[in-house]
XYZ file of C-alpha atoms in Angstrom:
568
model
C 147.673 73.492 6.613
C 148.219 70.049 8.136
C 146.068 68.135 9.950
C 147.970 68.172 12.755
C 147.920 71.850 13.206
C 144.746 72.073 12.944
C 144.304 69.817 15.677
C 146.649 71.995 17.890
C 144.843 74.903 16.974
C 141.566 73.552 18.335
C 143.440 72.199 21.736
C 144.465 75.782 22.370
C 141.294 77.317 21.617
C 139.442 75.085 23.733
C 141.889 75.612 26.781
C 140.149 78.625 28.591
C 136.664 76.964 28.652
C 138.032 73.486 30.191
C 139.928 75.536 32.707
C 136.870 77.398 33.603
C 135.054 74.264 34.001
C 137.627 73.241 35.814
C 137.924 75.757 38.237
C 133.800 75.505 38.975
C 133.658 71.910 39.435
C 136.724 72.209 42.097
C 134.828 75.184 43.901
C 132.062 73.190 44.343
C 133.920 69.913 45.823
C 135.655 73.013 48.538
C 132.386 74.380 49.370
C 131.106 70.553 49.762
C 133.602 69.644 52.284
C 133.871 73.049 53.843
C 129.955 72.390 54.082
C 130.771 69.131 55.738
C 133.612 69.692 58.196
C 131.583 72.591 59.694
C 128.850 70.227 60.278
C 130.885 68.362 61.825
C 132.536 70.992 63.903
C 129.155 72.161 64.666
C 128.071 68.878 65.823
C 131.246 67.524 67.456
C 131.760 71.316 69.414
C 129.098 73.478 69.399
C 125.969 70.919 68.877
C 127.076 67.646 70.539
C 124.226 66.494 72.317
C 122.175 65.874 69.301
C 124.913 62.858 67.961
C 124.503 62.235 72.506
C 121.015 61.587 72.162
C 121.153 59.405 69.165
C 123.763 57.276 70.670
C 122.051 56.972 73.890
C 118.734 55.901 72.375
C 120.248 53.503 70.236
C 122.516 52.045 73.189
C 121.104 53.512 76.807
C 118.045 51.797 78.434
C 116.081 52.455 81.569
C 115.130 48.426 82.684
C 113.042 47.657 86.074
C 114.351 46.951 88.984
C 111.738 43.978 90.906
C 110.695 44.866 94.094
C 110.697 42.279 96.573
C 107.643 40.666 97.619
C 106.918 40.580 101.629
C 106.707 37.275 103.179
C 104.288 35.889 105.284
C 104.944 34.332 108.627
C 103.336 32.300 111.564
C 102.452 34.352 114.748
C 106.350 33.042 115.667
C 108.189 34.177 112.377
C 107.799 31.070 110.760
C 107.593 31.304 107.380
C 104.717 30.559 104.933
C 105.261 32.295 102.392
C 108.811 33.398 101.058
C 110.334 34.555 96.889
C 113.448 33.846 96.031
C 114.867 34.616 92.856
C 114.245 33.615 89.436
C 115.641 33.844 85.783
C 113.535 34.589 83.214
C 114.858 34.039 79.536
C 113.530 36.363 76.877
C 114.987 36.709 73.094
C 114.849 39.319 69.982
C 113.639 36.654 67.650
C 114.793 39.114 64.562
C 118.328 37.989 66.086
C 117.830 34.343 66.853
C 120.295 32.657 64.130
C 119.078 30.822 61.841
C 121.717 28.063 62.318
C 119.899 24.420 63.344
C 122.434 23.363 65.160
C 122.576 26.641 67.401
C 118.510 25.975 67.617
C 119.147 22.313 68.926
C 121.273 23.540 71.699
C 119.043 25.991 72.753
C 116.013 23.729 72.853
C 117.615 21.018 74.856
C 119.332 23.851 77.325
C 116.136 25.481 77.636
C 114.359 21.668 78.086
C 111.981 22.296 75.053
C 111.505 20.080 71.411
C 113.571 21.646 68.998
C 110.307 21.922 66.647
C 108.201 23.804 69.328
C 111.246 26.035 70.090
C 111.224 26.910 66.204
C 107.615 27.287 65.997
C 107.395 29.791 68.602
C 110.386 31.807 66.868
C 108.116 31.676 63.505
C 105.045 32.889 65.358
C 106.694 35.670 66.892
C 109.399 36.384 63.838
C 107.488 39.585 62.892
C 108.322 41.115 66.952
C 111.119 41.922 68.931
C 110.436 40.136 72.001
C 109.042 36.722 73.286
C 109.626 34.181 76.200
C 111.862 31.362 76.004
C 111.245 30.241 79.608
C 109.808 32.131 82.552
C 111.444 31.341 85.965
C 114.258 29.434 85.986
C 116.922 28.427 88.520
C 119.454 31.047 88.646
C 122.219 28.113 87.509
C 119.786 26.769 84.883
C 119.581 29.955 83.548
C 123.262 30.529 83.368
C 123.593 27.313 81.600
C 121.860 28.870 78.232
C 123.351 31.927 78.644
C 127.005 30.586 78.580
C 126.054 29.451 74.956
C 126.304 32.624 73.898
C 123.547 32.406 71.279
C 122.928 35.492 70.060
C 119.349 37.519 70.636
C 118.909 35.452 74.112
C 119.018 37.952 77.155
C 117.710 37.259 81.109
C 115.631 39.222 83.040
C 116.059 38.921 86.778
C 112.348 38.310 89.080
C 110.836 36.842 91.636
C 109.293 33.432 92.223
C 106.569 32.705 95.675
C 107.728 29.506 97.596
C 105.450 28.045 100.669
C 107.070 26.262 103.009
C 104.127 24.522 104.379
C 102.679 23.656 101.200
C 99.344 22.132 101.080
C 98.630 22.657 105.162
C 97.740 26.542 105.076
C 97.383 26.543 100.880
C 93.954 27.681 100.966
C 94.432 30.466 103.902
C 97.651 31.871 102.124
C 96.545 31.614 98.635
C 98.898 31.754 95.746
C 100.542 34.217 93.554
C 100.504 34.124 89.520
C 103.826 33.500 87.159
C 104.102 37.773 87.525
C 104.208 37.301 91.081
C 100.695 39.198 91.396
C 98.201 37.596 94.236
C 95.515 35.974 93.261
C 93.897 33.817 96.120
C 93.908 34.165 99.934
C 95.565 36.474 101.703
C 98.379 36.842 98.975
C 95.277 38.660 97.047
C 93.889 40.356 100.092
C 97.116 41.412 100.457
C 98.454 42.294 96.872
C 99.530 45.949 97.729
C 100.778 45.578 101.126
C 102.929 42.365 100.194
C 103.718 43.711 96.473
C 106.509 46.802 97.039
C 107.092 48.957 94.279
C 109.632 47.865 91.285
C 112.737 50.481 90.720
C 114.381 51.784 87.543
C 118.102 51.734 86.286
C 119.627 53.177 83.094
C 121.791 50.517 82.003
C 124.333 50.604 78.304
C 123.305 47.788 76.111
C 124.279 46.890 72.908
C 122.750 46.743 69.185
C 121.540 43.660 70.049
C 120.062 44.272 73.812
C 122.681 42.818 75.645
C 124.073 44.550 78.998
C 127.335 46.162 78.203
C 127.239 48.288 81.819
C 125.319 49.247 84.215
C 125.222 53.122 84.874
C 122.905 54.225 87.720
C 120.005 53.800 89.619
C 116.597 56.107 88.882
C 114.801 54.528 91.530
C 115.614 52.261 94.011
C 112.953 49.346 94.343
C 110.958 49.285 97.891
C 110.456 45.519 98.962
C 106.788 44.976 100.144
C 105.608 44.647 103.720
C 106.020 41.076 105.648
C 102.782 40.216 107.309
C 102.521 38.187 110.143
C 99.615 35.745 110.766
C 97.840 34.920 113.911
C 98.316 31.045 112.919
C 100.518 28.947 114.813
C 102.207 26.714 112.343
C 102.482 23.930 115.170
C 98.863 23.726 115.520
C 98.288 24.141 112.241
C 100.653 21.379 111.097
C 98.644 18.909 113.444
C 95.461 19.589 112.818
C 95.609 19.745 109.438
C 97.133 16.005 110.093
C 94.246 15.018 112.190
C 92.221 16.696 109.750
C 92.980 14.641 107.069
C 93.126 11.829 108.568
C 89.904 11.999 109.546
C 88.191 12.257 105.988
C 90.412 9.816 104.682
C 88.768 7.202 107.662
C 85.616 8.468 106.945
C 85.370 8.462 103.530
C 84.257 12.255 103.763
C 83.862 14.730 100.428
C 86.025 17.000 103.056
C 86.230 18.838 106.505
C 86.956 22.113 107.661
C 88.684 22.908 111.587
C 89.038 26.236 112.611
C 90.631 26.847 116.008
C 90.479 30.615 118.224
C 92.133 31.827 120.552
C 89.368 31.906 123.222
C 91.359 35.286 124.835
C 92.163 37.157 121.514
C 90.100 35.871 118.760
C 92.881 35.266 116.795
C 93.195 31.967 114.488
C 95.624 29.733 115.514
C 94.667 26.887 112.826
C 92.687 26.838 109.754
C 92.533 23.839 108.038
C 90.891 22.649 104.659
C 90.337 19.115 102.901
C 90.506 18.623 100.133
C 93.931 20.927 99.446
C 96.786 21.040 96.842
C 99.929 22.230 96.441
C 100.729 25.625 95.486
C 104.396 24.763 95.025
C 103.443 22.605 92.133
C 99.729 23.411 90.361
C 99.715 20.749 87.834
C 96.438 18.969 87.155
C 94.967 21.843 90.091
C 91.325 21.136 90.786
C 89.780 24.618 90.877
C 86.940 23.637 93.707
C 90.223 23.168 96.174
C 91.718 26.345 95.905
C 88.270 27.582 98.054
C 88.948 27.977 101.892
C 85.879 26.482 103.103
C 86.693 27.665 106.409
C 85.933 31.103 105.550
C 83.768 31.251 102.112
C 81.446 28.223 102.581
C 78.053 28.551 104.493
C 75.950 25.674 106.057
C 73.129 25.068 108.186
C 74.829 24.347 111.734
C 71.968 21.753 113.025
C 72.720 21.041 116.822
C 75.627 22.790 117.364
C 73.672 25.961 117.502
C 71.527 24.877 120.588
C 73.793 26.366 122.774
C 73.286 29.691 121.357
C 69.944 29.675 121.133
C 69.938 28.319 124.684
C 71.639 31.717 125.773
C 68.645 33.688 124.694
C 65.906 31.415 125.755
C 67.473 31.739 129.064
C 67.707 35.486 129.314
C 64.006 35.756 128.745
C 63.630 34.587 132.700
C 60.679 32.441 131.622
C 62.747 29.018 132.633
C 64.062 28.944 135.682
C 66.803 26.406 136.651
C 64.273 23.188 137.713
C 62.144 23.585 134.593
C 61.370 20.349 132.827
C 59.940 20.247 129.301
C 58.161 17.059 128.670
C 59.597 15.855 125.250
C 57.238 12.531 124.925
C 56.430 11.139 122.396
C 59.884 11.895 121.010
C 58.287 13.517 117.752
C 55.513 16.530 117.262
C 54.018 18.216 113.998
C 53.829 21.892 113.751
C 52.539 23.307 110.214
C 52.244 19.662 108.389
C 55.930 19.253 109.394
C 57.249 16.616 111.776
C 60.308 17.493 114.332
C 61.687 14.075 115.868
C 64.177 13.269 118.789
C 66.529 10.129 117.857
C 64.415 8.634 120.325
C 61.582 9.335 123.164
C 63.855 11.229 126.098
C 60.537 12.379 128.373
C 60.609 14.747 130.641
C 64.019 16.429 130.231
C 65.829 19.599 132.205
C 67.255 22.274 130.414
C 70.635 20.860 130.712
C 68.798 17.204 129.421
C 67.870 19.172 126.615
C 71.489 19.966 125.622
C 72.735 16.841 126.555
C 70.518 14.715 124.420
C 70.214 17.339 121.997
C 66.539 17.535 121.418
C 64.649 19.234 119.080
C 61.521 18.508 120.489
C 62.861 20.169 123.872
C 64.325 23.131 122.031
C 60.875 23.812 119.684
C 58.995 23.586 122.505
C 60.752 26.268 124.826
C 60.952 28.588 121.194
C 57.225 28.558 120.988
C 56.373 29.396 124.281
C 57.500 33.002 123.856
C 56.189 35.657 121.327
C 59.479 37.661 120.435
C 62.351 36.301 118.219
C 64.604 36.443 120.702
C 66.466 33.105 119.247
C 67.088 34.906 115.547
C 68.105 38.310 117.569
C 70.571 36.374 119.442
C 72.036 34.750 116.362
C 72.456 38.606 114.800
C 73.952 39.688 118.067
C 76.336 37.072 117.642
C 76.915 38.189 114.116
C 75.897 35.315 112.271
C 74.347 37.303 109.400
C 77.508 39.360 108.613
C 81.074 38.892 107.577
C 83.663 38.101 109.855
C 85.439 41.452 108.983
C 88.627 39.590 108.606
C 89.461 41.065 105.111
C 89.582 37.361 103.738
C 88.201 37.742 100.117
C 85.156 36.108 99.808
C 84.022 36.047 103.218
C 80.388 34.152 103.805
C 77.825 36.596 105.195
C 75.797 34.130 106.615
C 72.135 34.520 107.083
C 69.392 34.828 109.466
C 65.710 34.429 107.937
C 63.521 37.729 108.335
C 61.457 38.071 111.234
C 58.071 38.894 109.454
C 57.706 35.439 107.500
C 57.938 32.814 109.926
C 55.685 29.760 110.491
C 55.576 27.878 113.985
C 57.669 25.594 111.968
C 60.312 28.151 110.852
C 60.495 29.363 114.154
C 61.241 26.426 116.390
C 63.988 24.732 113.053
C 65.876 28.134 113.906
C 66.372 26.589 117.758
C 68.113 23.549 116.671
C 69.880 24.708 113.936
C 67.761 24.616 110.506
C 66.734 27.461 108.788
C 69.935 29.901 108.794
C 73.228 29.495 107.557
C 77.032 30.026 108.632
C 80.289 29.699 108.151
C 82.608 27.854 110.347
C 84.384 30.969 111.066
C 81.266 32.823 112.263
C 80.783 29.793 114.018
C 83.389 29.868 116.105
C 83.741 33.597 116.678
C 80.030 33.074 118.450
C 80.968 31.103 121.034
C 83.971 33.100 122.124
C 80.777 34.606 123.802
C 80.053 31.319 125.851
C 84.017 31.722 126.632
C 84.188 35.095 127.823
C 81.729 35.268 129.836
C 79.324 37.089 127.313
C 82.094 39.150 125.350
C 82.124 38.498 121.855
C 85.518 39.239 120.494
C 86.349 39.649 116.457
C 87.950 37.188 115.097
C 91.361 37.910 113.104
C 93.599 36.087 111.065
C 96.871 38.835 111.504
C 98.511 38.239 114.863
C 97.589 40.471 117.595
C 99.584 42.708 119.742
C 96.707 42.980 122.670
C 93.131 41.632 122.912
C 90.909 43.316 121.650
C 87.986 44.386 123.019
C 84.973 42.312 123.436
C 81.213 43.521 122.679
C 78.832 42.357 125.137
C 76.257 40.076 123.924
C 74.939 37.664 126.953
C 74.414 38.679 130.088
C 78.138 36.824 132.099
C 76.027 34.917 134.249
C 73.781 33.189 131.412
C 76.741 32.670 129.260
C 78.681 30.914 132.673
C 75.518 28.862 133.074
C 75.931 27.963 129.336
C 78.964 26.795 129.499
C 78.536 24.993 132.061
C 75.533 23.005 130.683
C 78.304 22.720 127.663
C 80.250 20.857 130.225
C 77.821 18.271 131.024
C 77.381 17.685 127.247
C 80.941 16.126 127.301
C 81.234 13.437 129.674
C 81.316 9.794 129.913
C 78.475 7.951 128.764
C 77.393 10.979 126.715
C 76.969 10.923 123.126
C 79.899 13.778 123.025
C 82.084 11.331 124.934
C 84.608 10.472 122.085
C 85.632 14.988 122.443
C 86.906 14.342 125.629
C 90.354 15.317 126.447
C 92.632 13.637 129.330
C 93.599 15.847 131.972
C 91.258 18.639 130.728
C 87.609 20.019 131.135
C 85.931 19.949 128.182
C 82.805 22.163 127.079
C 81.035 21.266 123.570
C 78.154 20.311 121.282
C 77.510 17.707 118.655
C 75.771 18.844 115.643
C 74.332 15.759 112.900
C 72.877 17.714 109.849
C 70.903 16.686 106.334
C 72.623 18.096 103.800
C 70.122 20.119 101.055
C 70.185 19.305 97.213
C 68.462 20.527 94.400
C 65.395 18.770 95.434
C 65.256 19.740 98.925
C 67.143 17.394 101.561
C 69.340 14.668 100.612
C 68.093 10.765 102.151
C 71.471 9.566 104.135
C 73.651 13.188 103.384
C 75.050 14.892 106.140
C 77.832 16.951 107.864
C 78.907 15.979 110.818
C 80.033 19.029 113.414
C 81.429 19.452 117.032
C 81.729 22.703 118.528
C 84.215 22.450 121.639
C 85.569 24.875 124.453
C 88.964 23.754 126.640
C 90.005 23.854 129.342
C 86.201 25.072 130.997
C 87.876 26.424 133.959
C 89.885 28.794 132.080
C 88.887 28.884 128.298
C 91.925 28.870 125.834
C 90.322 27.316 122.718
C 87.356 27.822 120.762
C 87.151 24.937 118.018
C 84.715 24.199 115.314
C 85.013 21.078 113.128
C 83.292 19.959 110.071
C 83.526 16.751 108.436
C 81.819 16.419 104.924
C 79.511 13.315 104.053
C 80.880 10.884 105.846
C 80.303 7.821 103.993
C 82.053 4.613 105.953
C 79.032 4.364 108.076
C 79.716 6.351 111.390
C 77.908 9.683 110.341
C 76.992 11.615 113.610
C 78.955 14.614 115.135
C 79.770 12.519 118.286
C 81.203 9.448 116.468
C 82.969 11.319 113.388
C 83.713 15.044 114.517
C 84.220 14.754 118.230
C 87.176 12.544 118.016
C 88.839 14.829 115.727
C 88.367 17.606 118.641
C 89.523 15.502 121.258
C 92.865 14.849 119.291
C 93.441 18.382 118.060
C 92.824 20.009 121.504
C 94.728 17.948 123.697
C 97.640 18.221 121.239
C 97.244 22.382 120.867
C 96.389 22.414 124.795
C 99.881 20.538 125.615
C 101.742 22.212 122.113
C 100.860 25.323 124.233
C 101.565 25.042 127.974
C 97.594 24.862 129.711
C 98.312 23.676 132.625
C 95.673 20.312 133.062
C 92.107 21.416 134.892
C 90.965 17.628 135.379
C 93.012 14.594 135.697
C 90.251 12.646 137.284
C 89.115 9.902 135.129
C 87.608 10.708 131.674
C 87.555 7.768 130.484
């Protein structure tokens, strides 16, 4: 037999097993993609929504929707506070190329070095998200967008603007770079102002950009506008007057705070030092305090009046009594109380007029009860304002139970307790209203309130009219006089304390001042700082500052004049 046939032989035998194998192998490939296209039948027909879901969380987002922030506004609608919108520029660094010259452009679009830009990217290489600027114009923005770099998306936001930039700064606060309050009112007010943010589902690709938007979840509710009780006129100018007046003085700073006499509302609040919250560069913390408010002080002789009140309701000094102030200085308890000089016998009026403290301490210590201290709580000098201003200074009024003879007669004229210029305003709407103390408020009111009873009407008319006398020609209180209007007020000249006790040649410098006296319309308290060009008394450095602020808010306003004899 050949080799060949043998060959054939073994071909023919081996036939049936190779087309067995055969068979098997092309069973299994049918069941395989029978296996497969009913999977995905199945999925396509019957089970769809699983490939859905897939899809939609590789490609569907839900992104937030800002809310906007409510502004604030002047008692007239004038606004202080106001957000506009802002583009914020965020990237996937894991899709930043890698290309330099794509880098450059980015870093000079975006206004950054090129080596900072790539540092950043390095630090954050390992994430999927990081800054590349927080909020920009809305045509700057666009600018790095149109370069089409890949990985860089926008997120749309919110950025505060104030109008009135340093004048109110310290009343209105400031928000931070997530719009969130965090000084002033815009803190006080963080939930009220803030709204809540809304959601959208929105089609994005692979790489996170926006391919479509689909609908709204949630619609975003803008926050509340809140409207102050400030007049931004007033404000404006005596903020100027303000400022001018520790820049003259060479003054550490100065606080005003003007009420309305009928509402207690405040119509102007100003601050020195102050900044700008448009621009926070090189921000000294210490300004961003609203001294106004926060910041507590002995009052010295601007507090007579007050304690005058009281003294007067006891019914132990009748209108003719004279108190016999010679020599001009006494010592009670090892301490010495002095008068600027020897005034004699002075009336009760005297007293206020030439502000003595010998006059005052004398008249305290003739009666047993603390009727001075329990005028001064009545009056609410040892509690917060209540106007909702964080921070508020509580003030304080020594205890009744420890007092020397000395204590007792420094609480008359002015030494001793401590208050804010707020507080210190909101008392004397008492002298104004005939005995009414009204709250004060920094919101804009739709009707007085209603004022709590503190001095009987007839003692606080007699006050005020002592108040009157204080401020006239040849006075020390001269320089608050206003043309054309009746003026009521008291100079206050106090030491300023240290760590050691008193500071030699350290005051502040205060005037209290009511206008027009025949039909009150403004309380006003100012404050100037450590005056240090020479002039340091309350009738030479604060009193002006009245006189200028008043008859400019009294005209600003429509008073009608109450005096236009001569004041000069």
């Amino acid at each position: 037999m050949s080799v060949t046939s043998r060959r054939g032989k073994a071909r023919h035998a081996a036939s049936p097993m190779g087309q067995i194998r055969y068979r098997v192998m092309l069973g299994l490939v049918l069941i395989g993609l029978a296996l497969l296209v009913g999977r995905v039948v199945d999925l396509q027909v019957f089970d769809h929504t699983f490939l859905q879901g897939q899809g939609d969380a590789r490609t569907l987002r839900v992104d937030p929707i800002p809310a906007h922030r409510g502004m604030i506004t002047d008692r007239h609608g004038e606004p202080l506070a106001i957000s506009t919108p802002v583009v914020t520029l965020w990237a996937n660094p894991q899709d930043l190329p890698d290309d330099r010259i794509q880098r450059l452009r980015l870093a000079q679009a975006l206004g950054q070095s090129p080596d900072a830009l790539n540092a950043r990217i390095e630090r954050y290489a390992d994430r999927e998200f990081m800054y590349l600027r927080r909020r920009m114009t809305p045509i700057d923005a666009q600018e790095v967008l149109d370069l089409r770099i890949p990985g860089v998306h926008k997120r749309s936001e919110y950025k505060r603007y104030y109008p009135a930039s340093e004048v109110v700064a310290q009343l209105i606060g400031v928000t931070n770079i997530d719009d969130q309050g965090q000084e002033g009112l815009e803190l006080a007010y963080q939930s009220y102002l803030s709204g809540e943010p809304g959601r959208r589902r929105v089609l994005k690709d692979r790489r996170g950009r926006l391919v479509r938007d689909l609908e709204v979840l949630q619609e975003a509710q803008p926050g509340g506008d809140l409207t102050l009780s400030i007049d931004q006129r007033l404000q404006y100018m005596a903020y100027r007057e303000l400022k001018s007046a520790v820049d003259e003085n060479d003054a550490d700073g100065g606080v005003l705070v003007m009420l309305d006499a009928d509402t207690g509302e405040v119509l102007a609040m100003a601050n020195q030092p102050s900044y700008n919250p448009n621009n926070r560069a090189g921000l000294d913390p210490g300004s961003l305090r609203n001294q106004a408010i926060v910041d507590a002080f002995e009052p010295g002789s601007v507090i007579k009046p007050l304690a005058m009140s009281a003294l007067l309701e006891t019914g132990r000094f009748p209108p003719d009594t004279m108190i016999d102030t010679s020599p001009g200085w006494m010592v009670i308890d090892g301490y010495t109380i002095k008068d600027v000089v020897n005034y004699g016998e002075l009336s009760l009026s005297g007293i206020l007029e030439k502000s003595s403290n010998i006059g005052m301490s004398k008249l305290t210590l003739e009666l047993d009860d603390p009727v001075v201290p329990e005028r001064y709580r009545a009056l609410g000098l040892d509690q917060p304002p209540g106007t909702g201003f964080p921070g508020e200074a509580s003030g304080s009024v020594p205890s009744p139970q420890v007092w020397s003879s000395s204590q007792w007669a420094a609480l008359s004229y002015g030494y001793g307790l401590s208050v804010s210029a707020l507080q210190l305003a909101g008392a004397f709407t008492a002298i104004a209203n005939h005995g009414e103390r009204l709250p004060s408020s920094l919101l804009r009111l739709d009707e007085a309130p209603v004022g709590r009873p503190v001095i009987e009407p007839d003692v606080a008319d007699r006050v005020l009219g002592m108040m009157d006398r204080v401020v006239e020609p040849g006075t020390g209180a001269r320089r608050g006089l206003v043309p054309g209007y009746s003026v009521a007020g008291k100079t206050g000249t106090v030491r300023k304390t240290g760590g050691t006790g008193y500071q030699e040649s350290v005051y502040r410098s205060l005037f209290v001042g009511i206008a027009p006296v025949s039909d009150p319309r403004l309380v006003t308290v100012v404050m100037v700082d450590h005056p240090r060009a020479g002039a340091f008394y309350g009738g030479a450095v604060a009193a002006p500052v009245f006189s200028r602020v008043a008859g400019k808010a009294l005209r600003i306003l429509d008073v009608p004049p109450d005096n236009l004899g001569d004041d000069t």
